[in-house]
Tab-separated table of C-alpha atoms and ligand atoms in Angstrom:
chain	number	residue	atom	x	y	z
A	27	UNK	CA	77.852	9.518	-12.039
A	28	UNK	CA	76.038	12.790	-13.063
A	29	UNK	CA	72.996	14.261	-11.865
A	30	UNK	CA	71.033	17.704	-11.980
A	31	UNK	CA	68.476	19.103	-10.565
A	32	UNK	CA	66.285	17.010	-12.411
A	33	UNK	CA	67.868	13.754	-11.393
A	34	UNK	CA	65.084	12.154	-8.607
A	35	UNK	CA	66.103	12.544	-4.908
A	36	UNK	CA	67.671	8.857	-3.883
A	37	UNK	CA	64.538	6.586	-2.366
A	38	UNK	CA	66.498	6.148	0.661
A	39	UNK	CA	66.789	10.435	1.203
A	40	UNK	CA	64.214	11.311	4.165
A	41	UNK	CA	63.982	15.164	3.318
A	42	UNK	CA	60.461	15.793	5.134
A	43	UNK	CA	57.992	13.666	7.204
A	44	UNK	CA	55.714	14.606	4.150
A	45	UNK	CA	57.443	12.145	2.151
A	46	UNK	CA	56.747	9.355	4.726
A	47	UNK	CA	53.776	7.200	4.306
A	48	UNK	CA	52.000	6.041	7.812
A	49	UNK	CA	52.921	2.754	6.803
A	50	UNK	CA	56.851	3.641	6.136
A	51	UNK	CA	56.951	5.310	9.409
A	52	UNK	CA	55.707	2.262	10.789
A	53	UNK	CA	58.492	0.433	8.799
A	54	UNK	CA	61.137	2.790	10.542
A	55	UNK	CA	59.441	1.948	14.106
A	56	UNK	CA	59.821	-1.580	13.484
A	57	UNK	CA	63.305	-1.198	11.912
A	58	UNK	CA	63.854	0.735	14.878
A	59	UNK	CA	62.919	-1.806	17.185
A	60	UNK	CA	64.652	-4.641	16.100
A	61	UNK	CA	67.949	-3.419	15.728
A	62	UNK	CA	67.197	-1.839	19.688
A	63	UNK	CA	66.806	-5.640	20.713
A	64	UNK	CA	69.919	-6.856	18.558
A	65	UNK	CA	73.321	-7.664	20.251
A	66	UNK	CA	75.813	-5.096	19.360
A	67	UNK	CA	78.504	-7.816	17.516
A	68	UNK	CA	75.865	-8.246	15.412
A	69	UNK	CA	75.031	-4.350	15.011
A	70	UNK	CA	78.261	-3.895	14.105
A	71	UNK	CA	77.995	-5.562	10.705
A	72	UNK	CA	74.586	-4.306	9.285
A	73	UNK	CA	76.792	-1.141	7.679
A	74	UNK	CA	80.489	-2.638	8.338
A	75	UNK	CA	82.338	-1.222	4.989
A	76	UNK	CA	79.587	1.607	4.326
A	77	UNK	CA	80.500	5.044	3.935
A	78	UNK	CA	78.345	8.098	5.459
A	79	UNK	CA	79.276	11.907	5.476
A	80	UNK	CA	77.825	13.963	7.983
A	81	UNK	CA	77.726	17.694	6.809
A	82	UNK	CA	77.440	20.291	9.001
A	83	UNK	CA	76.702	23.908	8.100
A	84	UNK	CA	74.653	24.877	12.009
A	85	UNK	CA	76.142	23.473	15.025
A	86	UNK	CA	74.600	20.775	16.182
A	87	UNK	CA	74.768	18.181	19.909
A	88	UNK	CA	72.484	16.006	19.913
A	89	UNK	CA	71.664	15.063	16.161
A	90	UNK	CA	75.467	15.133	14.943
A	91	UNK	CA	76.409	12.862	18.001
A	92	UNK	CA	73.473	10.839	17.356
A	93	UNK	CA	73.916	10.434	13.601
A	94	UNK	CA	77.663	9.682	14.249
A	95	UNK	CA	77.689	7.131	17.076
A	96	UNK	CA	74.637	5.564	15.050
A	97	UNK	CA	76.543	5.282	12.031
A	98	UNK	CA	79.474	3.813	13.794
A	99	UNK	CA	77.572	1.632	16.240
A	100	UNK	CA	76.543	-0.010	12.808
A	101	UNK	CA	79.980	-0.767	11.133
A	102	UNK	CA	79.917	1.642	8.831
A	103	UNK	CA	82.970	4.473	8.673
A	104	UNK	CA	82.293	8.318	8.787
A	105	UNK	CA	83.259	11.197	7.727
A	106	UNK	CA	83.055	14.964	9.329
A	107	UNK	CA	82.353	18.244	7.207
A	108	UNK	CA	81.401	21.297	9.145
A	109	UNK	CA	81.530	24.424	7.404
A	110	UNK	CA	83.774	25.744	10.204
A	111	UNK	CA	87.079	23.431	9.556
A	112	UNK	CA	86.646	22.871	6.072
A	113	UNK	CA	86.887	24.535	2.625
A	114	UNK	CA	83.098	25.487	2.531
A	115	UNK	CA	85.295	28.662	4.398
A	116	UNK	CA	86.658	29.098	1.689
A	117	UNK	CA	83.749	29.517	-0.454
A	118	UNK	CA	83.264	26.147	-2.107
A	119	UNK	CA	79.174	25.722	-2.974
A	120	UNK	CA	77.119	22.781	-1.347
A	121	UNK	CA	77.409	21.352	-4.684
A	122	UNK	CA	81.261	20.949	-5.055
A	123	UNK	CA	81.378	19.980	-0.952
A	124	UNK	CA	78.372	16.999	-1.872
A	125	UNK	CA	80.188	15.503	-5.421
A	126	UNK	CA	83.423	16.016	-3.383
A	127	UNK	CA	82.459	13.653	-0.735
A	128	UNK	CA	80.638	11.910	-3.074
A	129	UNK	CA	83.954	10.876	-5.137
A	130	UNK	CA	85.864	10.079	-2.094
A	131	UNK	CA	83.170	7.395	-1.509
A	132	UNK	CA	80.381	8.289	0.799
A	133	UNK	CA	77.345	6.444	-0.145
A	134	UNK	CA	74.767	8.978	1.861
A	135	UNK	CA	74.755	12.092	3.290
A	136	UNK	CA	73.366	13.326	6.867
A	137	UNK	CA	72.935	17.403	6.149
A	138	UNK	CA	72.203	20.284	8.507
A	139	UNK	CA	72.129	23.398	6.573
A	140	UNK	CA	70.503	26.989	7.413
A	141	UNK	CA	68.754	26.829	4.111
A	142	UNK	CA	65.333	25.528	3.707
A	143	UNK	CA	65.108	23.115	0.763
A	144	UNK	CA	69.403	22.212	1.155
A	145	UNK	CA	69.034	18.901	1.675
A	146	UNK	CA	66.822	18.009	-1.577
A	147	UNK	CA	69.443	19.957	-3.723
A	148	UNK	CA	71.532	18.102	-2.460
A	149	UNK	CA	70.134	15.077	-2.902
A	150	UNK	CA	69.409	15.997	-6.410
A	151	UNK	CA	72.798	17.288	-7.402
A	152	UNK	CA	74.855	14.099	-6.129
A	153	UNK	CA	71.879	11.642	-6.427
A	154	UNK	CA	72.983	10.386	-2.768
A	155	UNK	CA	70.607	9.120	-0.390
A	156	UNK	CA	70.352	12.531	2.248
A	157	UNK	CA	69.265	12.784	5.299
A	158	UNK	CA	68.068	15.673	6.300
A	159	UNK	CA	68.926	16.685	10.125
A	160	UNK	CA	67.604	20.039	9.849
A	161	UNK	CA	67.273	22.340	7.178
A	162	UNK	CA	66.882	26.290	7.955
A	163	UNK	CA	62.925	26.838	9.639
A	164	UNK	CA	61.641	23.974	7.470
A	165	UNK	CA	61.727	20.195	9.258
A	166	UNK	CA	63.614	18.155	11.265
A	167	UNK	CA	62.004	14.605	10.148
A	168	UNK	CA	64.302	12.436	12.188
A	169	UNK	CA	63.424	14.444	15.068
A	170	UNK	CA	59.499	14.319	14.358
A	171	UNK	CA	60.046	10.498	14.825
A	172	UNK	CA	62.340	10.115	17.582
A	173	UNK	CA	59.550	12.524	19.119
A	174	UNK	CA	56.410	10.207	18.252
A	175	UNK	CA	58.892	7.066	19.542
A	176	UNK	CA	59.088	8.505	22.788
A	177	UNK	CA	55.334	9.558	23.168
A	178	UNK	CA	54.460	6.145	21.743
A	179	UNK	CA	56.876	4.231	24.726
A	180	UNK	CA	55.838	6.746	27.493
A	181	UNK	CA	52.239	6.530	26.849
A	182	UNK	CA	52.409	2.612	26.718
A	183	UNK	CA	51.287	2.438	23.092
A	184	UNK	CA	52.761	-0.201	20.228
A	185	UNK	CA	55.952	1.631	19.277
A	186	UNK	CA	56.372	-1.287	17.079
A	187	UNK	CA	54.104	0.113	14.322
A	188	UNK	CA	52.021	2.839	13.083
A	189	UNK	CA	48.609	3.597	11.916
A	190	UNK	CA	46.294	6.301	11.865
A	191	UNK	CA	44.505	5.445	15.443
A	192	UNK	CA	48.326	5.104	16.666
A	193	UNK	CA	48.050	8.143	19.316
A	194	UNK	CA	43.978	8.586	19.233
A	195	UNK	CA	43.056	10.355	22.113
A	196	UNK	CA	46.692	11.927	22.713
A	197	UNK	CA	46.745	15.707	22.666
A	198	UNK	CA	50.018	17.370	21.873
A	199	UNK	CA	50.430	20.602	23.379
A	200	UNK	CA	53.681	22.624	21.610
A	201	UNK	CA	54.604	25.500	23.096
A	202	UNK	CA	57.103	28.716	21.956
A	203	UNK	CA	59.076	29.857	18.936
A	204	UNK	CA	56.969	28.024	16.446
A	205	UNK	CA	57.698	30.606	13.749
A	206	UNK	CA	61.473	29.804	13.720
A	207	UNK	CA	61.167	25.801	14.938
A	208	UNK	CA	61.379	22.838	12.051
A	209	UNK	CA	60.505	20.887	14.874
A	210	UNK	CA	57.465	22.154	15.568
A	211	UNK	CA	56.751	22.094	11.405
A	212	UNK	CA	57.987	18.354	11.046
A	213	UNK	CA	55.996	17.170	14.509
A	214	UNK	CA	52.686	19.082	13.428
A	215	UNK	CA	52.946	17.421	10.187
A	216	UNK	CA	53.605	13.990	11.549
A	217	UNK	CA	51.595	13.358	14.751
A	218	UNK	CA	48.169	14.252	13.637
A	219	UNK	CA	48.507	11.993	10.628
A	220	UNK	CA	48.422	8.987	13.724
A	221	UNK	CA	45.481	10.515	15.337
A	222	UNK	CA	47.125	12.834	17.192
A	223	UNK	CA	45.520	16.464	18.128
A	224	UNK	CA	48.244	18.707	18.317
A	225	UNK	CA	47.380	22.505	19.976
A	226	UNK	CA	50.152	25.142	19.103
A	227	UNK	CA	50.671	27.800	21.757
A	228	UNK	CA	52.630	31.007	22.074
A	229	UNK	CA	52.370	34.642	21.297
A	230	UNK	CA	51.088	36.293	18.413
A	231	UNK	CA	55.007	37.044	17.709
A	232	UNK	CA	56.173	33.338	17.576
A	233	UNK	CA	53.081	31.977	16.383
A	234	UNK	CA	51.629	33.610	13.530
A	235	UNK	CA	47.451	32.350	12.533
A	236	UNK	CA	49.320	30.869	9.098
A	237	UNK	CA	50.556	27.992	11.552
A	238	UNK	CA	47.131	26.427	10.945
A	239	UNK	CA	47.603	25.299	7.383
A	240	UNK	CA	50.698	22.992	8.906
A	241	UNK	CA	49.413	19.441	7.863
A	242	UNK	CA	46.225	20.777	5.317
A	243	UNK	CA	48.128	19.192	2.797
A	244	UNK	CA	48.360	15.978	3.901
A	245	UNK	CA	44.477	16.082	4.863
A	246	UNK	CA	45.471	16.566	8.577
A	247	UNK	CA	45.653	19.788	11.083
A	248	UNK	CA	46.509	21.806	14.129
A	249	UNK	CA	45.069	23.877	16.621
A	250	UNK	CA	45.834	27.322	17.856
A	251	UNK	CA	45.324	28.333	21.823
A	252	UNK	CA	47.481	31.267	22.790
A	253	UNK	CA	46.512	31.299	26.639
A	254	UNK	CA	49.028	29.013	27.674
A	255	UNK	CA	47.261	27.601	31.056
A	256	UNK	CA	44.326	26.344	29.323
A	257	UNK	CA	46.718	24.705	26.562
A	258	UNK	CA	48.179	22.736	29.023
A	259	UNK	CA	45.000	21.873	31.032
A	260	UNK	CA	44.127	19.922	27.762
A	261	UNK	CA	48.067	18.487	27.390
A	262	UNK	CA	48.246	14.540	27.272
A	263	UNK	CA	52.257	15.918	25.906
A	264	UNK	CA	53.550	19.126	26.868
A	265	UNK	CA	56.545	19.694	23.880
A	266	UNK	CA	58.164	23.233	25.055
A	267	UNK	CA	60.891	24.491	22.213
A	268	UNK	CA	63.675	27.328	22.500
A	269	UNK	CA	63.266	30.442	21.515
A	270	UNK	CA	65.977	31.245	18.755
A	271	UNK	CA	67.339	34.542	19.172
A	272	UNK	CA	69.755	34.044	16.367
A	273	UNK	CA	66.385	33.902	13.610
A	274	UNK	CA	64.401	36.159	15.344
A	275	UNK	CA	65.713	39.397	13.099
A	276	UNK	CA	63.890	42.729	13.698
A	277	UNK	CA	60.965	40.922	15.519
A	278	UNK	CA	61.262	42.547	19.239
A	279	UNK	CA	60.393	40.108	22.242
A	280	UNK	CA	60.045	41.165	26.173
A	281	UNK	CA	61.399	37.899	27.866
A	282	UNK	CA	59.847	38.798	31.069
A	283	UNK	CA	56.558	38.457	29.867
A	284	UNK	CA	57.295	35.673	27.829
A	285	UNK	CA	58.357	34.201	31.127
A	286	UNK	CA	55.661	34.930	32.790
A	287	UNK	CA	53.285	34.077	30.330
A	288	UNK	CA	54.759	31.206	28.621
A	289	UNK	CA	57.365	29.372	30.831
A	290	UNK	CA	56.798	26.056	31.857
A	291	UNK	CA	57.267	26.324	35.900
A	292	UNK	CA	56.678	23.606	38.527
A	293	UNK	CA	54.019	24.966	39.817
A	294	UNK	CA	51.959	25.788	36.219
A	295	UNK	CA	52.561	21.927	35.089
A	296	UNK	CA	51.494	21.008	39.107
A	297	UNK	CA	48.385	23.327	38.452
A	298	UNK	CA	47.022	22.672	34.899
A	299	UNK	CA	48.891	19.649	34.044
A	300	UNK	CA	50.214	17.131	36.788
A	301	UNK	CA	50.234	13.597	34.537
A	302	UNK	CA	51.580	15.361	31.062
A	303	UNK	CA	54.835	13.730	29.343
A	304	UNK	CA	57.284	17.236	29.321
A	305	UNK	CA	59.639	17.311	26.480
A	306	UNK	CA	62.006	19.419	24.782
A	307	UNK	CA	64.010	18.449	21.477
A	308	UNK	CA	66.402	20.697	22.810
A	309	UNK	CA	68.840	22.945	23.457
A	310	UNK	CA	66.803	24.002	25.836
A	311	UNK	CA	67.637	27.544	27.895
A	312	UNK	CA	66.706	26.381	31.694
A	313	UNK	CA	64.684	29.121	33.052
A	314	UNK	CA	63.432	30.815	30.050
A	315	UNK	CA	60.897	28.403	28.013
A	316	UNK	CA	61.428	25.740	30.671
A	317	UNK	CA	62.153	25.758	34.482
A	318	UNK	CA	65.781	23.347	35.448
A	319	UNK	CA	63.245	21.223	37.883
A	320	UNK	CA	60.815	20.195	35.550
A	321	UNK	CA	63.278	19.816	32.918
A	322	UNK	CA	65.008	17.229	35.463
A	323	UNK	CA	61.551	16.112	37.000
A	324	UNK	CA	59.751	12.889	37.163
A	325	UNK	CA	57.719	13.912	33.788
A	326	UNK	CA	60.316	14.949	31.626
A	327	UNK	CA	61.206	12.318	29.028
A	328	UNK	CA	63.813	14.878	27.771
A	329	UNK	CA	66.727	11.822	28.170
A	330	UNK	CA	64.871	9.357	26.502
A	331	UNK	CA	64.081	11.797	23.860
A	332	UNK	CA	68.095	11.798	23.261
A	333	UNK	CA	68.378	8.232	23.570
A	334	UNK	CA	65.824	7.198	20.825
A	335	UNK	CA	67.382	9.776	18.739
A	336	UNK	CA	70.160	7.231	18.252
A	337	UNK	CA	68.021	4.094	17.713
A	338	UNK	CA	65.615	6.212	15.392
A	339	UNK	CA	68.370	7.241	13.418
A	340	UNK	CA	70.191	3.787	13.046
A	341	UNK	CA	67.048	3.114	11.048
A	342	UNK	CA	67.137	6.124	8.917
A	343	UNK	CA	70.728	5.352	8.216
A	344	UNK	CA	69.707	1.441	7.390
A	345	UNK	CA	67.033	2.204	5.206
A	346	UNK	CA	69.108	5.124	3.129
A	347	UNK	CA	71.505	2.527	2.452
A	348	UNK	CA	69.081	-0.023	1.396
A	349	UNK	CA	70.781	-2.798	4.229
A	350	UNK	CA	69.140	-5.586	5.853
A	351	UNK	CA	68.509	-5.719	9.531
B	401	CP	N1	67.340	18.628	18.402
B	401	CP	C1	68.409	18.878	17.841
B	401	CP	O1	68.375	19.453	16.427
B	401	CP	O2	69.359	19.699	18.852
B	401	CP	P1	70.895	20.051	18.029
B	401	CP	O3	70.437	21.270	17.614
B	401	CP	O4	71.809	19.524	19.490
B	401	CP	O5	71.051	18.653	17.176
Protein backbone atom coordinates (compact mmCIF):
# COMPACT_ATOMS: atom_id res chain seq x y z
CA UNK A 1 0.00 0.00 0.00
CA UNK A 2 1.40 3.38 -1.03
CA UNK A 3 0.12 6.49 0.69
CA UNK A 4 1.01 10.15 0.81
CA UNK A 5 -0.40 13.40 2.15
CA UNK A 6 -3.11 13.44 -0.53
CA UNK A 7 -4.43 10.10 0.67
CA UNK A 8 -7.78 10.51 2.42
CA UNK A 9 -7.90 9.46 6.05
CA UNK A 10 -9.35 6.00 6.68
CA UNK A 11 -13.04 6.40 7.70
CA UNK A 12 -12.38 4.36 10.85
CA UNK A 13 -10.05 7.09 12.08
CA UNK A 14 -11.06 9.40 14.90
CA UNK A 15 -8.94 12.54 14.67
CA UNK A 16 -11.31 15.18 16.05
CA UNK A 17 -14.79 15.40 17.55
CA UNK A 18 -15.47 17.90 14.77
CA UNK A 19 -15.52 15.01 12.29
CA UNK A 20 -18.28 13.17 14.16
CA UNK A 21 -21.93 13.82 13.41
CA UNK A 22 -24.33 13.65 16.34
CA UNK A 23 -25.68 10.46 14.83
CA UNK A 24 -22.17 8.93 14.76
CA UNK A 25 -21.72 9.92 18.42
CA UNK A 26 -24.95 8.03 19.09
CA UNK A 27 -23.62 4.98 17.21
CA UNK A 28 -20.47 5.01 19.37
CA UNK A 29 -22.54 5.29 22.57
CA UNK A 30 -24.81 2.47 21.42
CA UNK A 31 -21.86 0.19 20.57
CA UNK A 32 -20.27 1.01 23.93
CA UNK A 33 -23.43 0.03 25.79
CA UNK A 34 -23.83 -3.16 23.75
CA UNK A 35 -20.27 -4.28 24.46
CA UNK A 36 -20.56 -3.41 28.16
CA UNK A 37 -23.39 -5.94 28.31
CA UNK A 38 -21.51 -8.70 26.47
CA UNK A 39 -19.92 -11.59 28.39
CA UNK A 40 -16.12 -11.56 28.47
CA UNK A 41 -15.71 -14.67 26.27
CA UNK A 42 -17.89 -13.12 23.56
CA UNK A 43 -15.99 -9.81 23.78
CA UNK A 44 -12.69 -11.66 23.37
CA UNK A 45 -13.79 -12.87 19.91
CA UNK A 46 -14.66 -9.44 18.50
CA UNK A 47 -11.12 -8.50 17.39
CA UNK A 48 -9.46 -11.90 17.58
CA UNK A 49 -6.57 -12.12 15.11
CA UNK A 50 -6.40 -8.32 14.60
CA UNK A 51 -3.31 -6.22 15.39
CA UNK A 52 -3.33 -2.74 16.92
CA UNK A 53 -0.31 -0.54 17.54
CA UNK A 54 -0.16 1.99 20.37
CA UNK A 55 2.27 4.76 19.47
CA UNK A 56 2.97 7.16 22.32
CA UNK A 57 5.26 10.19 22.02
CA UNK A 58 4.01 11.63 25.34
CA UNK A 59 3.47 10.05 28.72
CA UNK A 60 0.04 8.69 29.55
CA UNK A 61 -1.52 6.50 32.20
CA UNK A 62 -5.27 6.45 31.57
CA UNK A 63 -5.46 6.71 27.78
CA UNK A 64 -2.67 4.26 27.00
CA UNK A 65 -3.73 1.67 29.55
CA UNK A 66 -7.40 1.82 28.64
CA UNK A 67 -6.78 1.54 24.89
CA UNK A 68 -4.43 -1.38 25.54
CA UNK A 69 -6.81 -3.18 27.91
CA UNK A 70 -9.72 -2.50 25.56
CA UNK A 71 -7.85 -4.00 22.59
CA UNK A 72 -6.66 -7.03 24.57
CA UNK A 73 -10.11 -7.60 26.05
CA UNK A 74 -11.48 -7.75 22.50
CA UNK A 75 -8.94 -10.41 21.60
CA UNK A 76 -6.58 -8.22 19.55
CA UNK A 77 -2.81 -8.39 19.63
CA UNK A 78 -1.27 -5.09 20.71
CA UNK A 79 2.18 -3.63 20.46
CA UNK A 80 3.30 -0.54 22.32
CA UNK A 81 5.87 1.81 20.83
CA UNK A 82 7.00 4.69 23.00
CA UNK A 83 9.37 7.50 22.11
CA UNK A 84 11.44 6.53 25.18
CA UNK A 85 12.37 3.01 24.13
CA UNK A 86 12.21 2.83 20.35
CA UNK A 87 14.08 4.04 17.29
CA UNK A 88 12.19 7.33 17.66
CA UNK A 89 14.94 8.15 20.18
CA UNK A 90 17.44 7.74 17.33
CA UNK A 91 15.56 10.26 15.20
CA UNK A 92 13.22 8.03 13.19
CA UNK A 93 10.37 10.11 11.75
CA UNK A 94 6.66 9.71 12.47
CA UNK A 95 6.17 8.61 8.86
CA UNK A 96 8.82 5.90 8.99
CA UNK A 97 7.61 4.71 12.37
CA UNK A 98 4.07 4.46 11.01
CA UNK A 99 5.13 2.66 7.83
CA UNK A 100 7.20 0.24 9.92
CA UNK A 101 4.24 -0.57 12.14
CA UNK A 102 2.08 -1.07 9.04
CA UNK A 103 4.69 -3.39 7.49
CA UNK A 104 4.68 -5.41 10.72
CA UNK A 105 0.94 -5.95 10.41
CA UNK A 106 -0.64 -3.14 12.42
CA UNK A 107 -4.19 -2.59 11.15
CA UNK A 108 -4.85 0.52 13.27
CA UNK A 109 -2.69 2.94 15.22
CA UNK A 110 -3.56 4.73 18.43
CA UNK A 111 -1.37 7.84 18.52
CA UNK A 112 -0.53 10.33 21.25
CA UNK A 113 1.78 13.08 20.03
CA UNK A 114 3.01 16.42 21.31
CA UNK A 115 2.30 18.09 17.96
CA UNK A 116 -1.21 19.16 16.98
CA UNK A 117 -2.22 17.51 13.73
CA UNK A 118 0.18 14.56 13.99
CA UNK A 119 -2.65 11.96 13.97
CA UNK A 120 -4.00 13.34 10.69
CA UNK A 121 -0.54 13.23 9.13
CA UNK A 122 -0.07 9.65 10.28
CA UNK A 123 -3.49 8.67 8.93
CA UNK A 124 -2.66 10.14 5.51
CA UNK A 125 0.85 8.70 5.41
CA UNK A 126 -0.14 5.16 6.37
CA UNK A 127 -3.72 4.90 5.06
CA UNK A 128 -4.53 3.10 8.32
CA UNK A 129 -7.27 4.04 10.76
CA UNK A 130 -5.68 6.31 13.35
CA UNK A 131 -7.22 7.09 16.72
CA UNK A 132 -6.13 10.39 18.20
CA UNK A 133 -5.13 9.72 21.82
CA UNK A 134 -4.30 13.41 22.38
CA UNK A 135 -2.33 15.68 20.04
CA UNK A 136 -0.58 18.70 21.46
CA UNK A 137 -3.04 21.41 22.44
CA UNK A 138 -5.47 20.34 19.71
CA UNK A 139 -7.88 17.54 20.64
CA UNK A 140 -8.53 14.49 22.78
CA UNK A 141 -11.70 13.10 21.19
CA UNK A 142 -11.93 9.80 23.08
CA UNK A 143 -11.75 11.76 26.37
CA UNK A 144 -14.67 13.96 25.33
CA UNK A 145 -16.71 10.87 24.42
CA UNK A 146 -15.99 9.19 27.76
CA UNK A 147 -16.84 12.44 29.54
CA UNK A 148 -20.11 12.58 27.63
CA UNK A 149 -20.97 9.02 28.67
CA UNK A 150 -20.11 9.77 32.30
CA UNK A 151 -22.36 12.85 32.33
CA UNK A 152 -25.27 11.08 30.64
CA UNK A 153 -25.16 8.13 33.04
CA UNK A 154 -24.63 10.17 36.22
CA UNK A 155 -27.46 12.54 35.31
CA UNK A 156 -29.78 9.64 34.53
CA UNK A 157 -30.02 10.36 30.80
CA UNK A 158 -30.02 7.89 27.94
CA UNK A 159 -26.41 6.86 27.29
CA UNK A 160 -27.24 4.53 24.41
CA UNK A 161 -28.01 7.24 21.87
CA UNK A 162 -27.28 10.90 21.12
CA UNK A 163 -29.34 13.73 19.73
CA UNK A 164 -29.34 17.52 19.84
CA UNK A 165 -31.28 17.51 23.16
CA UNK A 166 -29.41 14.75 25.00
CA UNK A 167 -27.89 17.32 27.37
CA UNK A 168 -30.68 19.90 27.28
CA UNK A 169 -30.77 21.91 30.51
CA UNK A 170 -27.28 20.78 31.58
CA UNK A 171 -24.62 23.40 32.34
CA UNK A 172 -21.03 22.19 32.26
CA UNK A 173 -18.41 24.50 33.78
CA UNK A 174 -14.87 23.73 32.59
CA UNK A 175 -12.31 25.45 34.80
CA UNK A 176 -8.55 25.84 34.72
CA UNK A 177 -5.89 25.78 32.06
CA UNK A 178 -8.18 25.97 29.04
CA UNK A 179 -5.43 27.53 26.91
CA UNK A 180 -3.35 24.36 26.86
CA UNK A 181 -6.12 21.80 27.21
CA UNK A 182 -7.03 19.48 24.35
CA UNK A 183 -9.66 17.98 26.68
CA UNK A 184 -11.36 21.36 27.06
CA UNK A 185 -11.28 21.93 23.31
CA UNK A 186 -12.83 18.56 22.48
CA UNK A 187 -15.51 18.90 25.16
CA UNK A 188 -16.30 22.47 24.14
CA UNK A 189 -16.83 21.28 20.57
CA UNK A 190 -18.85 18.18 21.48
CA UNK A 191 -21.11 18.85 24.47
CA UNK A 192 -22.94 21.95 23.10
CA UNK A 193 -23.90 19.98 19.98
CA UNK A 194 -25.86 17.68 22.30
CA UNK A 195 -27.62 20.60 23.95
CA UNK A 196 -25.31 21.41 26.87
CA UNK A 197 -24.48 24.95 27.93
CA UNK A 198 -20.70 25.11 28.36
CA UNK A 199 -19.11 27.82 30.51
CA UNK A 200 -15.33 28.16 30.45
CA UNK A 201 -13.76 29.60 33.59
CA UNK A 202 -10.24 30.76 34.41
CA UNK A 203 -7.94 33.75 34.51
CA UNK A 204 -6.99 35.56 31.31
CA UNK A 205 -3.52 33.90 31.16
CA UNK A 206 -5.12 30.45 31.02
CA UNK A 207 -8.33 31.32 29.21
CA UNK A 208 -7.91 33.77 26.33
CA UNK A 209 -11.07 35.37 24.92
CA UNK A 210 -10.34 33.61 21.62
CA UNK A 211 -11.76 30.47 23.30
CA UNK A 212 -15.19 31.96 22.53
CA UNK A 213 -14.55 30.82 18.95
CA UNK A 214 -14.66 27.15 19.95
CA UNK A 215 -17.54 25.39 18.26
CA UNK A 216 -18.54 28.38 16.12
CA UNK A 217 -17.75 26.46 12.92
CA UNK A 218 -20.07 23.72 14.16
CA UNK A 219 -22.94 26.11 14.81
CA UNK A 220 -22.59 26.12 18.60
CA UNK A 221 -20.80 28.27 21.17
CA UNK A 222 -19.43 28.53 24.67
CA UNK A 223 -19.44 31.27 27.32
CA UNK A 224 -16.71 32.67 29.53
CA UNK A 225 -17.16 33.50 33.23
CA UNK A 226 -13.99 34.60 35.02
CA UNK A 227 -15.47 34.42 38.54
CA UNK A 228 -15.30 30.79 39.66
CA UNK A 229 -17.93 31.09 42.40
CA UNK A 230 -20.43 32.64 39.96
CA UNK A 231 -19.67 29.93 37.40
CA UNK A 232 -19.99 27.13 39.96
CA UNK A 233 -23.37 28.42 41.11
CA UNK A 234 -24.68 27.57 37.62
CA UNK A 235 -22.96 24.19 37.27
CA UNK A 236 -24.60 20.81 36.93
CA UNK A 237 -21.13 19.51 36.10
CA UNK A 238 -17.85 21.03 37.35
CA UNK A 239 -15.01 19.78 35.18
CA UNK A 240 -11.61 20.74 36.59
CA UNK A 241 -8.37 20.87 34.61
CA UNK A 242 -4.73 20.60 35.61
CA UNK A 243 -2.34 23.50 35.10
CA UNK A 244 -0.06 22.15 32.37
CA UNK A 245 3.25 23.38 33.76
CA UNK A 246 5.09 21.63 30.92
CA UNK A 247 3.30 23.84 28.37
CA UNK A 248 3.34 27.16 30.28
CA UNK A 249 6.53 28.33 28.48
CA UNK A 250 6.97 31.99 29.37
CA UNK A 251 3.62 32.45 31.12
CA UNK A 252 3.97 33.42 34.74
CA UNK A 253 1.28 32.30 37.12
CA UNK A 254 1.05 32.98 40.84
CA UNK A 255 -0.03 29.57 42.14
CA UNK A 256 -1.19 30.86 45.54
CA UNK A 257 -3.40 33.40 43.77
CA UNK A 258 -4.66 30.72 41.40
CA UNK A 259 -5.56 28.40 44.26
CA UNK A 260 -7.39 31.20 46.07
CA UNK A 261 -9.40 32.04 42.97
CA UNK A 262 -9.91 28.72 41.22
CA UNK A 263 -9.27 25.69 43.40
CA UNK A 264 -12.32 23.47 43.82
CA UNK A 265 -12.27 23.18 47.60
CA UNK A 266 -14.88 21.39 49.70
CA UNK A 267 -16.02 24.74 51.16
CA UNK A 268 -16.47 26.24 47.70
CA UNK A 269 -18.31 23.18 46.42
CA UNK A 270 -20.64 23.09 49.44
CA UNK A 271 -21.35 26.82 49.15
CA UNK A 272 -21.93 27.11 45.41
CA UNK A 273 -22.54 23.70 43.85
CA UNK A 274 -23.63 21.18 46.49
CA UNK A 275 -25.29 18.94 43.89
CA UNK A 276 -22.90 19.32 40.93
CA UNK A 277 -21.08 16.37 39.46
CA UNK A 278 -17.31 16.79 39.85
CA UNK A 279 -15.12 15.61 36.98
CA UNK A 280 -11.43 15.71 36.10
CA UNK A 281 -9.78 14.03 33.09
CA UNK A 282 -6.58 13.41 35.06
CA UNK A 283 -3.81 13.55 35.84
CA UNK A 284 -4.92 15.73 38.72
CA UNK A 285 -2.77 17.64 41.14
CA UNK A 286 -4.44 17.36 44.53
CA UNK A 287 -4.17 20.59 46.48
CA UNK A 288 -3.80 22.70 43.35
CA UNK A 289 -6.84 22.76 41.03
CA UNK A 290 -8.84 20.37 43.24
CA UNK A 291 -8.81 19.50 46.92
CA UNK A 292 -8.16 15.84 47.69
CA UNK A 293 -11.39 15.48 49.70
CA UNK A 294 -13.42 16.75 46.72
CA UNK A 295 -11.71 14.31 44.34
CA UNK A 296 -12.55 11.47 46.75
CA UNK A 297 -15.95 12.81 47.75
CA UNK A 298 -19.49 11.67 46.89
CA UNK A 299 -19.94 14.21 44.08
CA UNK A 300 -16.84 12.99 42.26
CA UNK A 301 -17.16 10.91 39.08
CA UNK A 302 -13.42 10.81 38.44
CA UNK A 303 -12.98 7.04 38.75
CA UNK A 304 -16.12 6.46 36.69
CA UNK A 305 -14.59 8.58 33.93
CA UNK A 306 -11.62 6.19 33.88
CA UNK A 307 -13.89 3.14 33.70
CA UNK A 308 -15.98 4.65 30.90
CA UNK A 309 -12.71 5.30 29.07
CA UNK A 310 -12.20 1.56 28.74
CA UNK A 311 -15.73 1.06 27.43
CA UNK A 312 -15.70 3.94 24.95
CA UNK A 313 -12.28 2.93 23.60
CA UNK A 314 -13.53 -0.59 22.94
CA UNK A 315 -16.19 0.91 20.69
CA UNK A 316 -13.65 3.16 18.95
CA UNK A 317 -11.33 0.23 18.21
CA UNK A 318 -14.19 -1.84 16.81
CA UNK A 319 -15.27 1.13 14.67
CA UNK A 320 -11.69 1.65 13.48
CA UNK A 321 -11.38 -1.93 12.30
CA UNK A 322 -14.91 -2.19 10.91
CA UNK A 323 -15.64 -5.22 13.08
CA UNK A 324 -19.10 -6.38 14.07
CA UNK A 325 -20.07 -6.14 17.73
N1 LIG B 1 -6.87 12.07 30.59
C1 LIG B 1 -5.71 11.68 30.05
O1 LIG B 1 -5.45 11.83 28.85
O2 LIG B 1 -4.85 11.06 30.94
P1 LIG B 1 -3.46 10.42 30.54
O3 LIG B 1 -2.54 11.53 30.14
O4 LIG B 1 -2.99 9.71 31.79
O5 LIG B 1 -3.69 9.46 29.41
